[in-house]
Short mmCIF file of C-alpha atoms and ligand atoms in Angstrom, two decimals:
data_model
loop_
_atom_site.label_atom_id
_atom_site.label_comp_id
_atom_site.label_asym_id
_atom_site.label_seq_id
_atom_site.Cartn_x
_atom_site.Cartn_y
_atom_site.Cartn_z
CA UNK A 1 -9.64 93.77 -118.24
CA UNK A 2 -6.91 95.54 -115.91
CA UNK A 3 -4.73 94.44 -113.96
CA UNK A 4 -6.65 96.37 -111.02
CA UNK A 5 -10.14 94.37 -112.12
CA UNK A 6 -9.90 91.36 -113.31
CA UNK A 7 -13.09 91.10 -113.55
CA UNK A 8 -14.75 91.69 -116.90
CA UNK A 9 -18.09 93.65 -117.13
CA UNK A 10 -19.55 90.27 -118.27
CA UNK A 11 -18.80 88.48 -115.59
CA UNK A 12 -20.27 91.12 -113.10
CA UNK A 13 -23.50 92.27 -114.50
CA UNK A 14 -23.92 88.89 -114.88
CA UNK A 15 -23.03 88.17 -111.01
CA UNK A 16 -25.85 91.29 -109.96
CA UNK A 17 -27.95 89.05 -112.72
CA UNK A 18 -27.55 86.17 -110.11
CA UNK A 19 -27.82 87.67 -106.77
CA UNK A 20 -31.59 89.20 -107.49
CA UNK A 21 -31.93 84.96 -108.58
CA UNK A 22 -30.93 83.83 -105.36
CA UNK A 23 -32.90 86.32 -103.23
CA UNK A 24 -36.31 85.20 -105.39
CA UNK A 25 -36.16 82.38 -103.72
CA UNK A 26 -36.39 80.86 -100.04
CA UNK A 27 -36.83 77.12 -101.24
CA UNK A 28 -33.57 75.40 -100.50
CA UNK A 29 -34.03 72.84 -102.69
CA UNK A 30 -34.46 75.09 -105.85
CA UNK A 31 -31.81 77.48 -104.10
CA UNK A 32 -29.08 74.82 -104.18
CA UNK A 33 -29.45 73.13 -107.38
CA UNK A 34 -29.01 76.87 -108.79
CA UNK A 35 -25.71 77.22 -107.23
CA UNK A 36 -24.29 74.62 -108.02
CA UNK A 37 -25.84 75.38 -112.00
CA UNK A 38 -24.47 79.25 -112.07
CA UNK A 39 -20.87 77.57 -110.38
CA UNK A 40 -19.94 76.14 -113.48
CA UNK A 41 -21.20 77.98 -115.83
CA UNK A 42 -19.11 81.06 -114.58
CA UNK A 43 -16.02 79.16 -113.95
CA UNK A 44 -16.51 77.82 -116.52
CA UNK A 45 -15.83 74.18 -115.38
CA UNK A 46 -17.56 70.67 -116.36
CA UNK A 47 -19.34 69.77 -112.35
CA UNK A 48 -19.90 71.34 -109.25
CA UNK A 49 -20.32 70.25 -105.68
CA UNK A 50 -21.67 72.04 -102.48
CA UNK A 51 -21.36 70.97 -99.60
CA UNK A 52 -22.56 72.28 -95.94
CA UNK A 53 -22.02 71.60 -92.40
CA UNK A 54 -24.22 69.06 -90.38
CA UNK A 55 -25.11 71.47 -87.48
CA UNK A 56 -25.94 68.44 -85.34
CA UNK A 57 -23.08 65.49 -87.90
CA UNK A 58 -20.96 68.09 -87.22
CA UNK A 59 -19.67 66.38 -90.25
CA UNK A 60 -19.36 68.17 -94.24
CA UNK A 61 -22.23 66.91 -96.28
CA UNK A 62 -22.83 66.49 -100.31
CA UNK A 63 -26.18 69.26 -100.69
CA UNK A 64 -26.31 68.70 -103.92
CA UNK A 65 -24.30 67.72 -106.88
CA UNK A 66 -24.48 69.00 -110.85
CA UNK A 67 -22.84 65.58 -111.98
CA UNK A 68 -24.04 62.26 -109.19
CA UNK A 69 -27.27 62.41 -107.51
CA UNK A 70 -25.96 59.39 -105.57
CA UNK A 71 -23.03 61.56 -103.98
CA UNK A 72 -25.75 63.97 -102.32
CA UNK A 73 -26.40 63.33 -98.91
CA UNK A 74 -22.68 61.66 -98.23
CA UNK A 75 -20.64 62.01 -95.58
CA UNK A 76 -16.45 63.65 -96.18
CA UNK A 77 -13.89 63.63 -93.29
CA UNK A 78 -13.43 67.40 -92.59
CA UNK A 79 -10.31 65.51 -91.29
CA UNK A 80 -9.08 63.64 -94.58
CA UNK A 81 -10.90 65.69 -97.34
CA UNK A 82 -10.14 68.68 -99.83
CA UNK A 83 -13.85 70.21 -98.89
CA UNK A 84 -12.43 69.53 -95.15
CA UNK A 85 -9.34 71.66 -95.43
CA UNK A 86 -11.08 74.45 -97.38
CA UNK A 87 -12.92 74.28 -94.95
CA UNK A 88 -11.24 74.65 -91.61
CA UNK A 89 -8.87 76.97 -93.51
CA UNK A 90 -12.21 78.92 -94.41
CA UNK A 91 -9.77 80.29 -97.91
CA UNK A 92 -10.10 78.69 -101.30
CA UNK A 93 -8.14 75.88 -103.15
CA UNK A 94 -7.03 76.08 -106.55
CA UNK A 95 -5.01 72.82 -108.17
CA UNK A 96 -4.59 71.33 -111.28
CA UNK A 97 -4.78 66.72 -110.56
CA UNK A 98 -7.34 67.31 -107.52
CA UNK A 99 -6.83 63.07 -107.89
CA UNK A 100 -3.33 62.82 -107.19
CA UNK A 101 -3.92 65.47 -103.47
CA UNK A 102 -3.07 63.37 -100.82
CA UNK A 103 -6.63 65.19 -99.02
CA UNK A 104 -8.32 64.49 -102.21
CA UNK A 105 -11.14 62.16 -100.34
CA UNK A 106 -11.03 58.88 -102.41
CA UNK A 107 -14.36 57.46 -101.20
CA UNK A 108 -16.81 60.18 -103.31
CA UNK A 109 -14.50 58.48 -106.80
CA UNK A 110 -16.27 54.81 -105.91
CA UNK A 111 -19.45 56.52 -106.53
CA UNK A 112 -19.09 58.76 -108.74
CA UNK A 113 -17.33 58.44 -112.63
CA UNK A 114 -16.31 61.06 -113.06
CA UNK A 115 -12.65 61.59 -112.82
CA UNK A 116 -11.60 64.90 -110.67
CA UNK A 117 -8.48 66.74 -112.44
CA UNK A 118 -8.64 70.80 -111.58
CA UNK A 119 -11.16 71.82 -108.90
CA UNK A 120 -11.68 75.37 -107.25
CA UNK A 121 -13.05 74.83 -104.03
CA UNK A 122 -14.02 77.94 -101.89
CA UNK A 123 -15.60 78.36 -98.51
CA UNK A 124 -19.25 79.70 -97.81
CA UNK A 125 -18.86 81.70 -94.75
CA UNK A 126 -21.78 84.08 -93.17
CA UNK A 127 -21.11 86.21 -90.77
CA UNK A 128 -17.70 85.40 -90.07
CA UNK A 129 -18.58 81.28 -90.25
CA UNK A 130 -17.67 79.20 -93.06
CA UNK A 131 -21.08 77.09 -92.88
CA UNK A 132 -20.02 74.89 -96.18
CA UNK A 133 -17.01 74.31 -99.62
CA UNK A 134 -18.30 75.48 -102.88
CA UNK A 135 -16.20 73.40 -105.30
CA UNK A 136 -16.48 73.46 -109.65
CA UNK A 137 -14.39 70.65 -111.29
CA UNK A 138 -13.15 69.98 -114.53
CA UNK A 139 -12.36 73.28 -116.49
CA UNK A 140 -13.47 73.03 -119.74
CA UNK A 141 -11.57 72.20 -123.15
CA UNK A 142 -8.26 71.02 -120.72
CA UNK A 143 -7.59 74.34 -119.88
CA UNK A 144 -6.05 75.87 -116.22
CA UNK A 145 -8.49 77.96 -113.90
CA UNK A 146 -7.60 81.49 -113.85
CA UNK A 147 -7.20 83.48 -110.08
CA UNK A 148 -10.17 85.09 -112.19
CA UNK A 149 -12.45 81.65 -111.61
CA UNK A 150 -11.28 81.66 -107.93
CA UNK A 151 -13.29 85.93 -107.23
CA UNK A 152 -16.11 84.48 -109.19
CA UNK A 153 -16.91 81.62 -107.50
CA UNK A 154 -15.98 83.16 -104.02
CA UNK A 155 -18.75 86.52 -104.98
CA UNK A 156 -21.38 83.33 -105.70
CA UNK A 157 -19.84 81.11 -102.75
CA UNK A 158 -20.41 84.74 -100.25
CA UNK A 159 -24.25 85.14 -101.86
CA UNK A 160 -24.93 81.99 -101.17
CA UNK A 161 -24.62 81.95 -97.70
CA UNK A 162 -27.28 85.09 -97.67
CA UNK A 163 -29.85 83.11 -99.22
CA UNK A 164 -28.92 79.68 -97.83
CA UNK A 165 -28.90 81.23 -94.05
CA UNK A 166 -32.49 82.73 -95.42
CA UNK A 167 -33.81 79.84 -97.00
CA UNK A 168 -33.34 77.87 -93.07
CA UNK A 169 -34.56 81.24 -91.65
CA UNK A 170 -37.54 80.21 -93.65
CA UNK A 171 -37.58 76.66 -93.20
CA UNK A 172 -37.66 77.21 -88.87
CA UNK A 173 -41.12 80.06 -89.33
CA UNK A 174 -42.48 77.46 -91.19
CA UNK A 175 -41.64 74.76 -87.93
CA UNK A 176 -43.69 77.60 -85.62
CA UNK A 177 -46.36 77.19 -87.84
CA UNK A 178 -46.46 73.80 -87.40
CA UNK A 179 -46.05 73.22 -84.12
CA UNK A 180 -49.13 75.88 -83.69
CA UNK A 181 -51.69 73.27 -86.07
CA UNK A 182 -50.70 70.59 -84.31
CA UNK A 183 -50.93 71.98 -80.81
CA UNK A 184 -55.06 72.84 -81.05
CA UNK A 185 -55.55 69.58 -81.50
CA UNK A 186 -55.76 69.30 -77.53
CA UNK A 187 -56.48 72.43 -77.46
CA UNK A 188 -59.83 72.09 -78.54
CA UNK A 189 -59.96 68.44 -76.03
CA UNK A 190 -58.89 70.89 -73.65
CA UNK A 191 -61.56 73.71 -74.65
CA UNK A 192 -64.70 71.12 -75.06
CA UNK A 193 -63.88 69.70 -71.40
CA UNK A 194 -63.71 72.45 -69.20
CA UNK A 195 -66.78 73.75 -70.96
CA UNK A 196 -68.56 70.42 -70.34
CA UNK A 197 -67.20 70.51 -66.74
CA UNK A 198 -68.82 73.90 -66.14
CA UNK A 199 -72.50 71.89 -66.91
CA UNK A 200 -74.63 71.55 -63.29
CA UNK A 201 -76.11 68.34 -63.74
CA UNK A 202 -72.76 66.59 -65.35
CA UNK A 203 -72.94 63.33 -63.24
CA UNK A 204 -69.85 62.95 -60.54
CA UNK A 205 -68.89 60.00 -63.20
CA UNK A 206 -68.63 61.55 -66.29
CA UNK A 207 -66.80 64.66 -64.02
CA UNK A 208 -64.50 62.14 -62.90
CA UNK A 209 -62.76 61.09 -66.17
CA UNK A 210 -63.24 64.35 -67.66
CA UNK A 211 -61.05 65.81 -65.26
CA UNK A 212 -58.64 62.14 -65.96
CA UNK A 213 -58.77 63.45 -69.71
CA UNK A 214 -57.48 67.52 -68.90
CA UNK A 215 -55.36 65.65 -67.24
CA UNK A 216 -53.81 63.57 -70.05
CA UNK A 217 -53.98 66.28 -72.73
CA UNK A 218 -52.47 68.58 -70.44
CA UNK A 219 -49.64 66.34 -69.89
CA UNK A 220 -49.96 65.26 -73.93
CA UNK A 221 -49.04 68.94 -74.66
CA UNK A 222 -46.06 68.52 -72.15
CA UNK A 223 -44.77 66.79 -74.41
CA UNK A 224 -45.41 68.44 -77.74
CA UNK A 225 -43.83 70.93 -76.58
CA UNK A 226 -40.55 70.18 -75.22
CA UNK A 227 -40.33 67.38 -77.82
CA UNK A 228 -40.93 70.03 -80.49
CA UNK A 229 -38.07 72.15 -78.39
CA UNK A 230 -35.91 68.77 -78.43
CA UNK A 231 -35.79 68.46 -82.46
CA UNK A 232 -35.14 72.27 -82.54
CA UNK A 233 -32.64 72.12 -80.80
CA UNK A 234 -30.77 68.96 -82.26
CA UNK A 235 -31.52 71.39 -86.28
CA UNK A 236 -29.57 74.38 -85.16
CA UNK A 237 -26.81 72.04 -83.49
CA UNK A 238 -27.55 73.57 -80.25
CA UNK A 239 -27.63 70.17 -78.76
CA UNK A 240 -24.06 69.08 -78.12
CA UNK A 241 -23.23 65.92 -77.40
CA UNK A 242 -20.91 63.95 -74.56
CA UNK A 243 -18.20 61.78 -75.96
CA UNK A 244 -17.67 59.34 -72.54
CA UNK A 245 -17.32 56.08 -72.91
CA UNK A 246 -20.42 53.56 -72.50
CA UNK A 247 -21.62 50.92 -71.59
CA UNK A 248 -24.24 49.61 -73.67
CA UNK A 249 -25.39 46.41 -72.27
CA UNK A 250 -26.02 48.05 -69.15
CA UNK A 251 -27.50 49.96 -70.49
CA UNK A 252 -30.02 48.74 -72.36
CA UNK A 253 -30.07 46.60 -69.15
CA UNK A 254 -31.50 49.59 -66.66
CA UNK A 255 -33.89 50.95 -69.51
CA UNK A 256 -35.67 47.27 -70.05
CA UNK A 257 -36.08 46.88 -65.84
CA UNK A 258 -36.91 50.47 -66.48
CA UNK A 259 -39.97 49.67 -68.53
CA UNK A 260 -40.31 46.04 -66.94
CA UNK A 261 -43.86 47.69 -64.80
CA UNK A 262 -45.58 48.81 -67.86
CA UNK A 263 -44.87 45.82 -70.16
CA UNK A 264 -45.93 43.86 -67.12
CA UNK A 265 -49.31 46.06 -67.37
CA UNK A 266 -50.16 44.75 -71.30
CA UNK A 267 -47.99 40.67 -69.82
CA UNK A 268 -45.37 41.54 -72.56
CA UNK A 269 -42.14 40.00 -72.12
CA UNK A 270 -38.82 41.04 -72.39
CA UNK A 271 -35.55 39.82 -73.57
CA UNK A 272 -31.79 41.42 -74.36
CA UNK A 273 -29.54 39.17 -76.25
CA UNK A 274 -26.31 41.01 -76.34
CA UNK A 275 -23.29 39.27 -78.64
CA UNK A 276 -19.65 39.04 -75.96
CA UNK A 277 -16.84 41.61 -76.25
CA UNK A 278 -18.92 43.78 -78.56
CA UNK A 279 -16.39 47.28 -79.11
CA UNK A 280 -16.26 50.66 -77.39
CA UNK A 281 -18.91 52.66 -77.67
CA UNK A 282 -18.45 55.68 -76.85
CA UNK A 283 -21.45 57.76 -77.45
CA UNK A 284 -23.59 60.59 -74.70
CA UNK A 285 -25.08 58.37 -72.34
CA UNK A 286 -28.20 60.66 -71.26
CA UNK A 287 -29.16 60.90 -74.88
CA UNK A 288 -28.61 56.66 -75.96
CA UNK A 289 -30.53 56.31 -72.83
CA UNK A 290 -33.92 58.19 -74.11
CA UNK A 291 -33.66 56.82 -77.62
CA UNK A 292 -34.00 53.53 -76.05
CA UNK A 293 -36.19 54.43 -74.46
CA UNK A 294 -38.09 55.47 -76.91
CA UNK A 295 -37.71 52.23 -78.25
CA UNK A 296 -38.69 50.57 -75.94
CA UNK A 297 -41.51 52.17 -75.39
CA UNK A 298 -42.99 52.35 -78.43
CA UNK A 299 -42.77 48.35 -78.54
CA UNK A 300 -44.77 48.08 -75.87
CA UNK A 301 -46.88 50.56 -76.54
CA UNK A 302 -48.06 49.08 -79.79
CA UNK A 303 -47.23 45.39 -78.71
CA UNK A 304 -50.46 42.87 -78.55
CA UNK A 305 -51.11 41.43 -74.33
CA UNK A 306 -48.97 38.56 -74.07
CA UNK A 307 -46.61 39.63 -77.14
CA UNK A 308 -42.48 39.46 -76.71
CA UNK A 309 -40.32 42.18 -77.18
CA UNK A 310 -36.26 41.05 -78.21
CA UNK A 311 -33.78 44.02 -77.52
CA UNK A 312 -30.66 43.17 -79.10
CA UNK A 313 -27.04 44.74 -79.94
CA UNK A 314 -24.42 42.74 -82.26
CA UNK A 315 -21.66 43.89 -84.03
CA UNK A 316 -20.17 43.13 -87.31
CA UNK A 317 -16.67 45.07 -88.52
CA UNK A 318 -17.48 47.86 -87.84
CA UNK A 319 -20.91 48.70 -87.25
CA UNK A 320 -22.29 48.06 -83.80
CA UNK A 321 -26.61 46.98 -84.55
CA UNK A 322 -29.10 48.12 -81.60
CA UNK A 323 -32.12 46.49 -82.25
CA UNK A 324 -35.31 45.44 -80.75
CA UNK A 325 -38.26 43.93 -82.31
CA UNK A 326 -41.60 43.46 -80.80
CA UNK A 327 -44.93 40.87 -81.68
CA UNK A 328 -47.40 44.24 -82.10
CA UNK A 329 -49.21 44.86 -85.46
CA UNK A 330 -46.90 45.85 -87.59
CA UNK A 331 -46.63 48.74 -89.97
CA UNK A 332 -48.11 48.57 -93.27
CA UNK A 333 -45.20 49.55 -96.00
CA UNK A 334 -47.27 52.47 -97.31
CA UNK A 335 -47.17 54.51 -93.44
CA UNK A 336 -43.32 53.20 -93.45
CA UNK A 337 -41.25 56.20 -94.76
CA UNK A 338 -43.77 58.58 -93.09
CA UNK A 339 -42.90 57.16 -89.75
CA UNK A 340 -40.09 59.33 -88.72
CA UNK A 341 -41.13 62.68 -89.81
CA UNK A 342 -42.12 64.65 -87.14
CA UNK A 343 -46.20 64.67 -85.37
CA UNK A 344 -46.46 61.71 -87.62
CA UNK A 345 -48.50 58.60 -85.83
CA UNK A 346 -49.50 55.77 -88.29
CA UNK A 347 -53.69 56.55 -88.79
CA UNK A 348 -55.30 54.24 -85.74
CA UNK A 349 -52.76 55.36 -83.85
CA UNK A 350 -54.47 58.01 -82.38
CA UNK A 351 -56.97 56.04 -79.93
CA UNK A 352 -53.25 56.33 -77.59
CA UNK A 353 -53.06 59.06 -76.79
CA UNK A 354 -50.10 60.01 -74.87
CA UNK A 355 -48.38 59.43 -78.39
CA UNK A 356 -47.05 62.56 -79.70
CA UNK A 357 -45.42 62.15 -82.26
CA UNK A 358 -42.48 62.80 -82.01
CA UNK A 359 -40.78 60.13 -80.75
CA UNK A 360 -39.15 58.53 -83.39
CA UNK A 361 -37.60 62.21 -85.40
CA UNK A 362 -36.09 62.41 -81.53
CA UNK A 363 -34.40 58.86 -81.45
CA UNK A 364 -33.40 58.80 -85.54
CA UNK A 365 -31.70 62.69 -84.71
CA UNK A 366 -30.39 60.26 -81.76
CA UNK A 367 -29.32 57.93 -83.51
CA UNK A 368 -27.44 60.66 -86.13
CA UNK A 369 -25.45 62.42 -84.06
CA UNK A 370 -23.94 59.66 -82.53
CA UNK A 371 -22.71 59.07 -86.64
CA UNK A 372 -25.63 56.30 -87.08
CA UNK A 373 -28.38 55.41 -89.23
CA UNK A 374 -32.40 54.26 -88.02
CA UNK A 375 -34.27 51.91 -90.03
CA UNK A 376 -36.63 50.20 -89.85
CA UNK A 377 -38.59 46.62 -91.06
CA UNK A 378 -42.28 45.30 -90.77
CA UNK A 379 -44.86 43.07 -91.23
CA UNK A 380 -48.48 43.55 -90.83
CA UNK A 381 -50.11 40.97 -88.17
CA UNK A 382 -46.32 39.91 -86.78
CA UNK A 383 -44.50 42.77 -85.27
CA UNK A 384 -41.46 45.70 -86.32
CA UNK A 385 -37.84 45.30 -86.05
CA UNK A 386 -36.13 48.78 -85.34
CA UNK A 387 -32.12 49.22 -86.27
CA UNK A 388 -30.02 51.68 -85.25
CA UNK A 389 -26.54 51.45 -87.06
CA UNK A 390 -23.21 52.93 -85.54
CA UNK A 391 -20.59 53.07 -87.34
CA UNK A 392 -17.01 52.92 -85.15
CA UNK A 393 -14.17 55.06 -84.45
CA UNK A 394 -15.93 58.33 -86.50
CA UNK A 395 -13.72 61.02 -85.52
P1 ADP B 401 -45.37 58.10 -80.32
O1 ADP B 401 -45.64 56.43 -80.71
O2 ADP B 401 -45.82 59.67 -79.79
O3 ADP B 401 -47.00 58.86 -81.23
P2 ADP B 401 -43.84 58.33 -82.34
O4 ADP B 401 -42.80 59.21 -83.00
O5 ADP B 401 -42.64 57.33 -81.03
O6 ADP B 401 -44.81 58.78 -82.20
O7 ADP B 401 -44.08 57.15 -83.90
C1 ADP B 401 -44.65 57.43 -84.51
C2 ADP B 401 -45.92 56.51 -85.13
O8 ADP B 401 -45.64 55.31 -85.39
C3 ADP B 401 -46.58 55.93 -84.17
O9 ADP B 401 -47.94 57.35 -83.78
C4 ADP B 401 -47.27 55.29 -84.46
O10 ADP B 401 -48.40 54.76 -85.21
C5 ADP B 401 -45.48 54.01 -85.02
N1 ADP B 401 -45.16 53.40 -84.69
C6 ADP B 401 -44.64 54.04 -83.82
N2 ADP B 401 -43.34 52.03 -82.96
C7 ADP B 401 -44.25 50.90 -83.49
C8 ADP B 401 -44.44 49.55 -82.86
N3 ADP B 401 -42.96 49.36 -82.35
N4 ADP B 401 -44.72 49.17 -83.83
C9 ADP B 401 -46.00 50.70 -84.97
N5 ADP B 401 -45.89 50.95 -84.91
C10 ADP B 401 -45.36 51.88 -84.36
#
């Protein structure tokens, strides 16, 4: 091995093989697994992890690790982590004593048993933009990492960046096929209705009903397309949230007042319970209004006549929780897991034609973009509660 070319023929050959392997799959999960396995193998290190920058959340998140599945999904602060350093500086790092490095994010150590000694971390760069960080940890047999390891890992990272971008693009074409499929049902209904309208013997009363249905289905299609485009904007990171102080108490009151007429039609009462001295909340007021509208209108739509709704705001530690509780029919445990999937509607909800199955997916995106998580509990025959739990003081 000469000085000018620090990569051995064996490794060059292996990189070529890997390149073919990575471009052979568009399955994102499978691809991420391959990348971390190969990262550990190429550098002769014990483990590897991959973190990607969430387009909507603007946070670095573990998407794959070879040692600790519990790390997947964990967010790492960009300002206080080694991965964050690599991301912002767009250059590799080679470290011998990671646990002593003050950039090391201690929360990771709490989740995994593995003590990180040595580490190589390289940026994943596609078209000049850093999209994530690939880390390999603990050189085998206590040896030290070499510049050659950095070159190998960087070569892998640039191939991985292309392959991951392709897999993301492929997922998007899947999504287009999905919306076409979803639009087919209302389109067929519109077609059938217009054909009926052409019949000369159609009684005027029926005509009225059909025109009403045409309007409703047209509206629903419009909302499906709008909602769908909004989800796509979230996914691609094109939605930039405002950072303004939001008076959540006032916002809840505003949205509840807005919804009272619809609630009154079903004789539903809405009460608000907010804790005193709520912490200051920063976020995007318009998006939070939309979130509240979504949850409260669902609580009306899927409630019984004469039912109740309670909207609560509470704070414990560094968490602020918004809860919307209703006295509707509840959701069976088997259906709860799919609730936040786009276009999913609990079987039986189809009767409420105004639904699109997108409201909760959008609600989830809004909450996550505000450093929060959305949860639901439900009991058949009693009602459902949605919780939006926001972590305060996040950068
Ligand atoms: P949509 O209401 O437009 O159908 P959502 O995404 O808002 O779409 O909700 C998805 C599905 O979840 C609904 O179709 C309904 O079946 C169920 N759902 C939502 N909120 C409630 C609720 N408060 N109680 C019972 N079911 C609900």
